[in-house]
PDB file of C-alpha atoms in Angstrom:
ATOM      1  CA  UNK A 413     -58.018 -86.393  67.214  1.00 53.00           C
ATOM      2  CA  UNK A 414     -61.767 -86.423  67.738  1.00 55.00           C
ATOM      3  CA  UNK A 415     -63.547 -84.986  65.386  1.00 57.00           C
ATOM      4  CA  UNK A 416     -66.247 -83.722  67.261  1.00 71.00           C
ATOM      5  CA  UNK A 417     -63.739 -82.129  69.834  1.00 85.00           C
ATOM      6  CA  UNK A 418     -63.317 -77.855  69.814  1.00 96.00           C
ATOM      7  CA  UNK A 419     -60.763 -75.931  70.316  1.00 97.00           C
ATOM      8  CA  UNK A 420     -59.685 -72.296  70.795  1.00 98.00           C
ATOM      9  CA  UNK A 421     -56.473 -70.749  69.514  1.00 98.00           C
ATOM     10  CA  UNK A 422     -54.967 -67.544  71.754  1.00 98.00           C
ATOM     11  CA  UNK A 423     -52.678 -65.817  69.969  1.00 98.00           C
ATOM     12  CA  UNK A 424     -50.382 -62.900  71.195  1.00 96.00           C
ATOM     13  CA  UNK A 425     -47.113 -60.931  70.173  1.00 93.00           C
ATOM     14  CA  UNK A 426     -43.755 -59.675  71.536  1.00 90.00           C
ATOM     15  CA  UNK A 427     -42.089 -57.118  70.230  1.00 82.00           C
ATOM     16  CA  UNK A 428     -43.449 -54.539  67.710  1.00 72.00           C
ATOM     17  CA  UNK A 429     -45.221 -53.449  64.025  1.00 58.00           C
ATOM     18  CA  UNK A 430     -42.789 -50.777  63.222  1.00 64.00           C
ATOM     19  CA  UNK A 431     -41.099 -51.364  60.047  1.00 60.00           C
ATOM     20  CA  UNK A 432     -40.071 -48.054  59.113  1.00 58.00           C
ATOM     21  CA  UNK A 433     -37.355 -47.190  62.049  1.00 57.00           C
ATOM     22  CA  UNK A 434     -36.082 -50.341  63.825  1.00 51.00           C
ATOM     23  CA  UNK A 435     -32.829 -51.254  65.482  1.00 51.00           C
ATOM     24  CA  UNK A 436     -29.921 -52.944  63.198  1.00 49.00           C
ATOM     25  CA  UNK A 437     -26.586 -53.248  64.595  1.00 50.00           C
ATOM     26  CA  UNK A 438     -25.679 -50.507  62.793  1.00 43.00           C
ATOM     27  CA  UNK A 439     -28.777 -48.449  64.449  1.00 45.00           C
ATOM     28  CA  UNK A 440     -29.033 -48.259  68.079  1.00 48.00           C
ATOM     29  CA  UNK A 441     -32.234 -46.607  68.478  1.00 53.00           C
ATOM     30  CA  UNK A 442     -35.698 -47.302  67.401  1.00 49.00           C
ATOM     31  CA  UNK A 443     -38.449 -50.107  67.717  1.00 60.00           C
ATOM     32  CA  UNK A 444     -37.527 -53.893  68.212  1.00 74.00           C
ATOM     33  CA  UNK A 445     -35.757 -55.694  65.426  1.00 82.00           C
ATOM     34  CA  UNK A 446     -38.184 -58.507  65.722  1.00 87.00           C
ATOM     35  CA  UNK A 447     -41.841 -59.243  65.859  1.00 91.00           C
ATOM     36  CA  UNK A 448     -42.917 -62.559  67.225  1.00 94.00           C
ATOM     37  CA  UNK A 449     -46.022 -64.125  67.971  1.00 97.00           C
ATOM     38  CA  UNK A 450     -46.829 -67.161  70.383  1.00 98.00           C
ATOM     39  CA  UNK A 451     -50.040 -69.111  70.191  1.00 98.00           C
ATOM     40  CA  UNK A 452     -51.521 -71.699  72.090  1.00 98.00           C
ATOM     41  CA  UNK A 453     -53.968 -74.133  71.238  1.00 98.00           C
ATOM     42  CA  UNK A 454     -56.787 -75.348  73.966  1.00 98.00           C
ATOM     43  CA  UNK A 455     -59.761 -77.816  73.830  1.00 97.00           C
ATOM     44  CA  UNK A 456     -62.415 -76.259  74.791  1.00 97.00           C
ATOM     45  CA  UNK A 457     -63.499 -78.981  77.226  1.00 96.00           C
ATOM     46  CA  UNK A 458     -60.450 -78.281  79.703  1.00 96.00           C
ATOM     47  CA  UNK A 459     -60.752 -74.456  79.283  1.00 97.00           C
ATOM     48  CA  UNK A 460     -62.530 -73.941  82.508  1.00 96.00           C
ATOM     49  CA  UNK A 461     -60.159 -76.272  84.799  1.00 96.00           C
ATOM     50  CA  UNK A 462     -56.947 -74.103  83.417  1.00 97.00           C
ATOM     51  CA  UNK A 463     -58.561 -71.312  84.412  1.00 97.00           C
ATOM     52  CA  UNK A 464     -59.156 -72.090  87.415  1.00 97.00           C
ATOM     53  CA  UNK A 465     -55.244 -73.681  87.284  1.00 96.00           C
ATOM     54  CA  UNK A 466     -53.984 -70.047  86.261  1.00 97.00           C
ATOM     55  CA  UNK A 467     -55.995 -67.871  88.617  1.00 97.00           C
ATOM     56  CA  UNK A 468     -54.196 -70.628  91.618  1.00 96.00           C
ATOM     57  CA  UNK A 469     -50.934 -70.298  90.066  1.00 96.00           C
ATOM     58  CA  UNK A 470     -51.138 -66.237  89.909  1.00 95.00           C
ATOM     59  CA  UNK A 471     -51.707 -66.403  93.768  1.00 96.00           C
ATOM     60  CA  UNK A 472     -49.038 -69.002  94.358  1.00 96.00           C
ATOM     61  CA  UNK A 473     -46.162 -66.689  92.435  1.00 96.00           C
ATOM     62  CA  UNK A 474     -48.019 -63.434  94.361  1.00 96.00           C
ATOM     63  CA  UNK A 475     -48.721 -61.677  91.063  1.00 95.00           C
ATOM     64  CA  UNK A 476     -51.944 -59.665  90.031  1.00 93.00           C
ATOM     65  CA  UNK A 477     -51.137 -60.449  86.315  1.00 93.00           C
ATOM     66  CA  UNK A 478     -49.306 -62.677  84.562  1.00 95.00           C
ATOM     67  CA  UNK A 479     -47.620 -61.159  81.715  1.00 95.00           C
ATOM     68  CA  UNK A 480     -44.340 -62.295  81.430  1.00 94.00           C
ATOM     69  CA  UNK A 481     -42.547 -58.690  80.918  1.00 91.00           C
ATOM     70  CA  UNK A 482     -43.755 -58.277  84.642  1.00 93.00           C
ATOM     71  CA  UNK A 483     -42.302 -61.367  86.113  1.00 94.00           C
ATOM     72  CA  UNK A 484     -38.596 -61.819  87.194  1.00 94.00           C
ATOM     73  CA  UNK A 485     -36.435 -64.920  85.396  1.00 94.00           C
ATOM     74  CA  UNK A 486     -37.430 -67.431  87.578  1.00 96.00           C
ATOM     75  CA  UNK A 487     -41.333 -67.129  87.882  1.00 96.00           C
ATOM     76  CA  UNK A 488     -41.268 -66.896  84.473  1.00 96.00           C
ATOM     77  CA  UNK A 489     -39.311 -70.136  84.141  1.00 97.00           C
ATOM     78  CA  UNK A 490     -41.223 -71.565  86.689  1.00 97.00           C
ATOM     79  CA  UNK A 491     -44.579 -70.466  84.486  1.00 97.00           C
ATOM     80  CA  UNK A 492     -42.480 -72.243  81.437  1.00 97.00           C
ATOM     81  CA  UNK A 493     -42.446 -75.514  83.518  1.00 96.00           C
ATOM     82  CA  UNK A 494     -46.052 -75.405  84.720  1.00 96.00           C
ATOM     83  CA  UNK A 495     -47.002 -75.662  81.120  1.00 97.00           C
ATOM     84  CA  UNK A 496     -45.463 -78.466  80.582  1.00 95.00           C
ATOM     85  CA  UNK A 497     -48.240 -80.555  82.385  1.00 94.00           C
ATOM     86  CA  UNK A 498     -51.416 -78.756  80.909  1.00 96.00           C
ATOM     87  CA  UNK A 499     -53.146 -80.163  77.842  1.00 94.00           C
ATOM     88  CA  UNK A 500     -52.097 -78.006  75.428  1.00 97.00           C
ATOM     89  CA  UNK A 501     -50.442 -77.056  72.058  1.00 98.00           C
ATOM     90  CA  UNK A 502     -47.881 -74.517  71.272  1.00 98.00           C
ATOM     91  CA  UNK A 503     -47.354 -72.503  68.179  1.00 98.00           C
ATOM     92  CA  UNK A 504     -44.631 -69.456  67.121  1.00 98.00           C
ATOM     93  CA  UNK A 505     -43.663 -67.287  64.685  1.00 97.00           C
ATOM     94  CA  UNK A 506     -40.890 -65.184  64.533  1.00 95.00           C
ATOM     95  CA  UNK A 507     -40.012 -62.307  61.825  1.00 91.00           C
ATOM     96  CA  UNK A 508     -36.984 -60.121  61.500  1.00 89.00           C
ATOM     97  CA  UNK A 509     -37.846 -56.512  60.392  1.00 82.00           C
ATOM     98  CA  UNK A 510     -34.022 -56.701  58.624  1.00 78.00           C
ATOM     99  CA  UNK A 511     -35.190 -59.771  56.316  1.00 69.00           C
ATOM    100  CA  UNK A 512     -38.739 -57.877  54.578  1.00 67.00           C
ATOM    101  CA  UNK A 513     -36.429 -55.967  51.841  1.00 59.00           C
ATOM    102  CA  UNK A 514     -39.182 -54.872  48.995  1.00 55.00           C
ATOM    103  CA  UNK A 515     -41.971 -55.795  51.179  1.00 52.00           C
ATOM    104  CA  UNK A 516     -41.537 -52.976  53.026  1.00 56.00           C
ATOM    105  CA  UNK A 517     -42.103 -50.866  49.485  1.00 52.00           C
ATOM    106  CA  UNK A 518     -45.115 -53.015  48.680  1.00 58.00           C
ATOM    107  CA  UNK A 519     -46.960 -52.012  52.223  1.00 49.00           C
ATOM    108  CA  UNK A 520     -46.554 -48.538  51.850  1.00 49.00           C
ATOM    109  CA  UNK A 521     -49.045 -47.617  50.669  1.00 52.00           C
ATOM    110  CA  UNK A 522     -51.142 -49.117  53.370  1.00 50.00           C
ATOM    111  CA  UNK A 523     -51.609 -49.010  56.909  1.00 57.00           C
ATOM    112  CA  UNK A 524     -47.968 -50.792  57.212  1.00 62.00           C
ATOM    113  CA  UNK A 525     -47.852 -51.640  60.663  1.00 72.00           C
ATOM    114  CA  UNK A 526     -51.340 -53.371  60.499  1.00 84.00           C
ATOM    115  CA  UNK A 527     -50.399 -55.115  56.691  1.00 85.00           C
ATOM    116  CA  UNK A 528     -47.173 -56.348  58.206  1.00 87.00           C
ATOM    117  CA  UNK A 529     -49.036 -57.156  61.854  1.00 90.00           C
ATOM    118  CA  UNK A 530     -51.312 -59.291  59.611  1.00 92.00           C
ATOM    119  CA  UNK A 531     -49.283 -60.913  56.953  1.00 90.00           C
ATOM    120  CA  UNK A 532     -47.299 -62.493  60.006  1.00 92.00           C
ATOM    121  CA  UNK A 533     -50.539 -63.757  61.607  1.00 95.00           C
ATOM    122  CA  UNK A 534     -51.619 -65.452  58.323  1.00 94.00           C
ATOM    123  CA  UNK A 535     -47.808 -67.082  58.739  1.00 93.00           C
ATOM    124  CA  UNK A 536     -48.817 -68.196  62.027  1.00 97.00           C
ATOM    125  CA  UNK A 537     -52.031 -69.697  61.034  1.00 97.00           C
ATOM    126  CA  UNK A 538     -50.980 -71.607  58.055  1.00 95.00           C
ATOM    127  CA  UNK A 539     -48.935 -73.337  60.497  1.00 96.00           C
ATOM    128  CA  UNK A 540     -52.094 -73.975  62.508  1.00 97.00           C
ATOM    129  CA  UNK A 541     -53.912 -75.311  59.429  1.00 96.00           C
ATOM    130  CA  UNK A 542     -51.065 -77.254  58.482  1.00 95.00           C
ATOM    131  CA  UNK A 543     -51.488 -79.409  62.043  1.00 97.00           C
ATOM    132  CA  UNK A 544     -55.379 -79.259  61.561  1.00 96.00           C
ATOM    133  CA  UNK A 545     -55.054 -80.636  58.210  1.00 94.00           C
ATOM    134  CA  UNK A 546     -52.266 -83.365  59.874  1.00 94.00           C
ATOM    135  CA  UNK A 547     -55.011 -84.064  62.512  1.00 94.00           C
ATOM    136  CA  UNK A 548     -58.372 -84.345  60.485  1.00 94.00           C
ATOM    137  CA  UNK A 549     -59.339 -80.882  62.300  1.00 96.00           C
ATOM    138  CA  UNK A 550     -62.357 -78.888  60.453  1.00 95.00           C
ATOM    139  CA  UNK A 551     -62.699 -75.396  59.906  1.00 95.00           C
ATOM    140  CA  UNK A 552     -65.454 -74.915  62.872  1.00 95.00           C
ATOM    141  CA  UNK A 553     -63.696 -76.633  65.224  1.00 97.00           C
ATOM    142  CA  UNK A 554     -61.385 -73.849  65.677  1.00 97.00           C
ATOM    143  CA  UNK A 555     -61.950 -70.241  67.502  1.00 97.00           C
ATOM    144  CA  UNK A 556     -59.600 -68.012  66.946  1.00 98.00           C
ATOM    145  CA  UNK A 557     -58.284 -65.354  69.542  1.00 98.00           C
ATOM    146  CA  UNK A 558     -55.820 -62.178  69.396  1.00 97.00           C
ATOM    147  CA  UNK A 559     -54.876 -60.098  72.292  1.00 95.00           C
ATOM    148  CA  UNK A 560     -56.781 -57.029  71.446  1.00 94.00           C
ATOM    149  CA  UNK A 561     -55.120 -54.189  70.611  1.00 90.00           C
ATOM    150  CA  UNK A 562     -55.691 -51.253  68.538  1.00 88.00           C
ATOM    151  CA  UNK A 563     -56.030 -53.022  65.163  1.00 89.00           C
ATOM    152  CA  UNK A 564     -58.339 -53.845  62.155  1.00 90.00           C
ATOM    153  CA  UNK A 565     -58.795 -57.350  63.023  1.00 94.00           C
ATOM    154  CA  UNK A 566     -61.608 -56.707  59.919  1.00 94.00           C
ATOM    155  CA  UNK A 567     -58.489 -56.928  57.849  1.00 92.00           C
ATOM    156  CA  UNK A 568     -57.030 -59.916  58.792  1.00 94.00           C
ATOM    157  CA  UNK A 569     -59.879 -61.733  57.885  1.00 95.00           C
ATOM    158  CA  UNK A 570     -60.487 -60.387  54.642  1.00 93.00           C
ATOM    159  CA  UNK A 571     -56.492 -61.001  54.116  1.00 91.00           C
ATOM    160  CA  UNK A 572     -56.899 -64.614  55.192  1.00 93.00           C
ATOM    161  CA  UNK A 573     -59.810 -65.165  53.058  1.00 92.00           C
ATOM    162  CA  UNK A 574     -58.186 -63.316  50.066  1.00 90.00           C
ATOM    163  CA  UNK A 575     -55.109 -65.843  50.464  1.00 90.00           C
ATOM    164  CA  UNK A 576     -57.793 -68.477  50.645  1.00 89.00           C
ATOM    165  CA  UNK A 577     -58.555 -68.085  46.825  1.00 85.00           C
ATOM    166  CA  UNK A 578     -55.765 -67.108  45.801  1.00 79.00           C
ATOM    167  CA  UNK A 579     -52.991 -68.967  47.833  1.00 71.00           C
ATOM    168  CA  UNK A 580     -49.333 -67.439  46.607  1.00 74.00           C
ATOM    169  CA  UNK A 581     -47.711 -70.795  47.245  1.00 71.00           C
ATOM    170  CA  UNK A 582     -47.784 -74.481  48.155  1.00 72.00           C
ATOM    171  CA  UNK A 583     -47.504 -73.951  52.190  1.00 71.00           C
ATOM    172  CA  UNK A 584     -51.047 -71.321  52.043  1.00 78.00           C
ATOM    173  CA  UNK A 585     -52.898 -74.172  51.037  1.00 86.00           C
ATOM    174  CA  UNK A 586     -53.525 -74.586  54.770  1.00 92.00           C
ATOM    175  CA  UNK A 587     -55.142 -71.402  55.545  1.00 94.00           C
ATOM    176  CA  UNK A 588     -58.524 -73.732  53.655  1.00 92.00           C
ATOM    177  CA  UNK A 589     -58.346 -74.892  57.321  1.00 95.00           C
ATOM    178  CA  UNK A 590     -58.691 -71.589  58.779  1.00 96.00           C
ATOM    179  CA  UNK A 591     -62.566 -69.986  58.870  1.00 96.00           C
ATOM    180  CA  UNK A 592     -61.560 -66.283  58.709  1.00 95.00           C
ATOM    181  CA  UNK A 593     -65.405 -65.427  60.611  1.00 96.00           C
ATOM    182  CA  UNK A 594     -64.064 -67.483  63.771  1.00 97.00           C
ATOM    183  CA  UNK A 595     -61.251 -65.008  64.491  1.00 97.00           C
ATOM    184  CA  UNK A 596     -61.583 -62.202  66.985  1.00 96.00           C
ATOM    185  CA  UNK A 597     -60.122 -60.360  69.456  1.00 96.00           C
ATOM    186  CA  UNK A 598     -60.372 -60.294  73.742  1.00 96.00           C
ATOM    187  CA  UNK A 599     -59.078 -57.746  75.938  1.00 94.00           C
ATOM    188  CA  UNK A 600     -55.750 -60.035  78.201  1.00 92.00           C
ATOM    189  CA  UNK A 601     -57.284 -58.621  81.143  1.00 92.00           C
ATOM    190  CA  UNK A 602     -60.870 -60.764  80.446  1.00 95.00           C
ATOM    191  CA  UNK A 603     -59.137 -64.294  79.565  1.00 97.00           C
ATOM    192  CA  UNK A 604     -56.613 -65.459  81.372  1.00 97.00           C
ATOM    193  CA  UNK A 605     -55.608 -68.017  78.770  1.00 98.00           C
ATOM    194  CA  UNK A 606     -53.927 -65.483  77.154  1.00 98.00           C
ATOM    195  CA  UNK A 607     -51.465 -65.418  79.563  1.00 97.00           C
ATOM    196  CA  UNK A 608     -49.982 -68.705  77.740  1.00 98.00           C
ATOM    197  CA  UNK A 609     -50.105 -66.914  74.048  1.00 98.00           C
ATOM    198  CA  UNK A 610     -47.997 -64.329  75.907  1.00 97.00           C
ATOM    199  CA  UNK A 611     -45.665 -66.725  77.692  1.00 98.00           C
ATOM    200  CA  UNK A 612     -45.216 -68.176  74.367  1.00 98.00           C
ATOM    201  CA  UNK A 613     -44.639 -65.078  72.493  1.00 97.00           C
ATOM    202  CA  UNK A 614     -42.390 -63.639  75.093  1.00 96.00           C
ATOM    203  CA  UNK A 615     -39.865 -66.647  75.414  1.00 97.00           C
ATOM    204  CA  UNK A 616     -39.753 -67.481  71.734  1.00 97.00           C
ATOM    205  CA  UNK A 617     -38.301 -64.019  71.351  1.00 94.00           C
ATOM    206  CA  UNK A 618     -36.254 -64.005  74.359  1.00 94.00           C
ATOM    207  CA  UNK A 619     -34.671 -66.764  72.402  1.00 95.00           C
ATOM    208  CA  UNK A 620     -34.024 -64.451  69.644  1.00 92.00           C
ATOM    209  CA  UNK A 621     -33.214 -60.887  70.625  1.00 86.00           C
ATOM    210  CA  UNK A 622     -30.237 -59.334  72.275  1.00 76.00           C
ATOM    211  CA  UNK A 623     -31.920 -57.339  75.278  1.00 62.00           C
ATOM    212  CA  UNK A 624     -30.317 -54.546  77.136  1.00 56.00           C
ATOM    213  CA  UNK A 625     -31.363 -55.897  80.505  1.00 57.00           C
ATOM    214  CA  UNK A 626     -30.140 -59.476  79.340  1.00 61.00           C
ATOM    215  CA  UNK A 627     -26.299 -58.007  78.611  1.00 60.00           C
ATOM    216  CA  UNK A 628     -27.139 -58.476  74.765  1.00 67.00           C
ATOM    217  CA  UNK A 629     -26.956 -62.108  75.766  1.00 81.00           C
ATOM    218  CA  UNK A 630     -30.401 -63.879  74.026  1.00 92.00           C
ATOM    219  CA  UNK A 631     -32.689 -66.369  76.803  1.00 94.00           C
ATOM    220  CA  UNK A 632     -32.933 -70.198  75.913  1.00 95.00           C
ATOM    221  CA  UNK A 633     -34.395 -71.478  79.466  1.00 96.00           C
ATOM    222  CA  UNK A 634     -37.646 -70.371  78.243  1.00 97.00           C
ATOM    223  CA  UNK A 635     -38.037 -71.829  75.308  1.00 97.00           C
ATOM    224  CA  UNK A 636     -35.958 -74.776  76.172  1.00 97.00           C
ATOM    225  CA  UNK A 637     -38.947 -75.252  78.973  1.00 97.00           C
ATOM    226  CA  UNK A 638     -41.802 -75.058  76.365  1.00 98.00           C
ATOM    227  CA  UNK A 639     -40.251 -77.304  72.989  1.00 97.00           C
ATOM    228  CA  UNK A 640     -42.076 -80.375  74.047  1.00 96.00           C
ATOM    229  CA  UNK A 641     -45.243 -78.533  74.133  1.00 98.00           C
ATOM    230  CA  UNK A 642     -44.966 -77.308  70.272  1.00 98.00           C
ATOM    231  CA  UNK A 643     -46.446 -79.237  67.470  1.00 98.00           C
ATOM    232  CA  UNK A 644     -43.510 -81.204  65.825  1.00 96.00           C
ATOM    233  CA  UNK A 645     -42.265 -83.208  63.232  1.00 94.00           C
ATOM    234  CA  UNK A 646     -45.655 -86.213  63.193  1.00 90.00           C
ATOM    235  CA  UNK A 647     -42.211 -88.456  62.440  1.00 90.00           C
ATOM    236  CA  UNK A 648     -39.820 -86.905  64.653  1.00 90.00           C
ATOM    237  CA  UNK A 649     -39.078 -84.306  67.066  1.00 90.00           C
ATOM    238  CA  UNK A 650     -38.139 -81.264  65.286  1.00 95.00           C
ATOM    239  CA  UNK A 651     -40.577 -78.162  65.549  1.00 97.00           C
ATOM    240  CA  UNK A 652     -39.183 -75.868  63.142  1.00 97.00           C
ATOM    241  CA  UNK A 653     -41.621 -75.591  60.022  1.00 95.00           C
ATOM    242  CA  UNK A 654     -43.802 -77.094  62.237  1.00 96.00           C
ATOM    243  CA  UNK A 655     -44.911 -75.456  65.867  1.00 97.00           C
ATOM    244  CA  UNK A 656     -42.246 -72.492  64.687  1.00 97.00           C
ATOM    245  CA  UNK A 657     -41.898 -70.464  61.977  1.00 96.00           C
ATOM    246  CA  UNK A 658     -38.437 -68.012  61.244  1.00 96.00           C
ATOM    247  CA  UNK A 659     -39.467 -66.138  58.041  1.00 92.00           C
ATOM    248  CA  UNK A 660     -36.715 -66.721  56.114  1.00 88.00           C
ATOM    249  CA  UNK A 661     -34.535 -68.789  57.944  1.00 93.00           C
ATOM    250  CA  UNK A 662     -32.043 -68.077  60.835  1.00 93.00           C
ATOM    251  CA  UNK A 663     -29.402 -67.501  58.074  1.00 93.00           C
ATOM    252  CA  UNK A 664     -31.042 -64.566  56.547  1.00 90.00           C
ATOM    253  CA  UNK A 665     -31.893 -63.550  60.008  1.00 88.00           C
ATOM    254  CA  UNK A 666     -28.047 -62.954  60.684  1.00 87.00           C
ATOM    255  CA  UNK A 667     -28.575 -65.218  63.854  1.00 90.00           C
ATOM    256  CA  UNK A 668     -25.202 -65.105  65.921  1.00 89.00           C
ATOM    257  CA  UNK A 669     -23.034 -67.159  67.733  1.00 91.00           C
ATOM    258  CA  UNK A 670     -25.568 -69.067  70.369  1.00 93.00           C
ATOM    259  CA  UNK A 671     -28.481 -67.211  69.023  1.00 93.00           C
ATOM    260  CA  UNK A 672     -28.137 -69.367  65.701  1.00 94.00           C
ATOM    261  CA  UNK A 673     -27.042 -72.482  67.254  1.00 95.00           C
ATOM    262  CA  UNK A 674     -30.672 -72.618  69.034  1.00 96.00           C
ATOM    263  CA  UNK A 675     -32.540 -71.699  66.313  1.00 96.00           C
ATOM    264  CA  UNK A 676     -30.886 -74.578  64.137  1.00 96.00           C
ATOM    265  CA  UNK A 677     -31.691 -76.477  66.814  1.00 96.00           C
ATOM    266  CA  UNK A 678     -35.166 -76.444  66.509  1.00 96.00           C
ATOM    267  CA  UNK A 679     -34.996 -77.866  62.554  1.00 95.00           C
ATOM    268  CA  UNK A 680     -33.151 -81.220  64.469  1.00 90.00           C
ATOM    269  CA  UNK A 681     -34.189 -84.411  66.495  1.00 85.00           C
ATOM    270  CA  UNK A 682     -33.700 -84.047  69.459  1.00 72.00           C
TER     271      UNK A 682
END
């Protein structure tokens, strides 16, 4: 990597922060089991020409928008395969509201949806550091960008820089890599580029999550589409631990049948 190069990190989420009422398979109603978040790394030099490659793709599909709940299987797919060719990098995180136990008890106090919201994203960004570290990548080469929503993005900085001093483990040595003042938040509707946080977001949990509309049958094409463009193994091909995070493993997930095949498949070779 060139050191003098910059980047910009979009990040976005599928799914939702409710942790107090969510569907189990005992429970039928209530928020989504999962929350998931796709990011997607971009040099700032070539920001401009995928723009410009978005805006022509949104008019080639016939879409105003493109967010991927709006699009039918195969633009999205199609979407998935356009990626393939731009110079990016792809990042994921996925967390299982059934798998937080105590932690639950510990946010309770707090706003929990945001504390949960932002203990994920510090996930997410260790694995971010982690490649920057890996690649000789500073601190200020690195914007950060969520899809803005109604959140204290105030706390997510003071949480990263809190972990910062006080890392609870080995792995959050990597948020050093992370300058908590270079994260902020843009409206989807006023960067396109988000569009490919939210293609990530979206298919990673497609991968995961037994939809209604999909016959409680999980998605792979997505994903399957966007694995080469995740950061992997420097000495092999596997992403998991790498470009992908499942907190806590697809075991303690309770990952089924083909649901759990995939997500091993991500800790292999290829």
């Amino acid at each position: 990597m060139n050191p003098s190069t910059k980047y910009v990190l979009y990040v976005d989420e599928s799914g939702d922060q409710d942790v107090k009422k969510f569907r189990t398979d005992e429970r039928v109603r209530g928020s989504d089991p999962f929350l998931v978040f796709g990011a997607c790394l971009v040099p700032v030099k070539f920001q401009d020409e995928m723009r410009q490659a978005l805006t022509a793709f949104k008019s080639e599909i016939g879409v105003k928008q493109l967010h991927s709940t709006d699009l039918v299987h195969l633009k999205t797919a199609y979407f998935c395969r356009k990626v393939q060719s731009m110079r990016v990098l792809l990042f994921g995180l996925v967390s299982k509201k059934e798998t937080l136990g105590s932690y639950t008890k510990q946010i309770a106090d707090l706003k929990d949806t945001e504390a949960y919201y932002n203990k994920c994203a510090a996930y997410l960004l260790e694995r971010l550091g982690h490649f920057m570290s890996q690649a000789g990548i500073g601190p200020e080469q690195v914007e950060i960008i969520f899809e803005e929503k109604k959140h204290d993005y105030n706390k997510l900085r003071n949480l990263i820089g809190t972990m910062q001093d006080t890392p609870h483990d080995d792995r959050a040595r990597y948020l050093s890599r992370i300058a908590p003042h270079r994260i902020r938040a843009q409206a989807k509707k006023d960067e396109i580029l988000l569009s490919l946080a939210d293609l990530t977001a979206f298919s990673l949990y497609q991968s995961v999550s037994k939809l209604h509309s999909n016959f409680g049958y999980p998605e792979f094409r997505y994903m399957r589409e966007l694995r080469p463009k995740f950061w992997k193994n420097p000495k092999g091909e596997k992403i998991a631990n790498f470009g992908v995070k499942y907190i806590q493993g697809p075991f303690k997930m309770n990952l089924e049948g083909d649901a759990l095949k995939f997500a091993l498949s991500m800790y292999q070779d290829k």
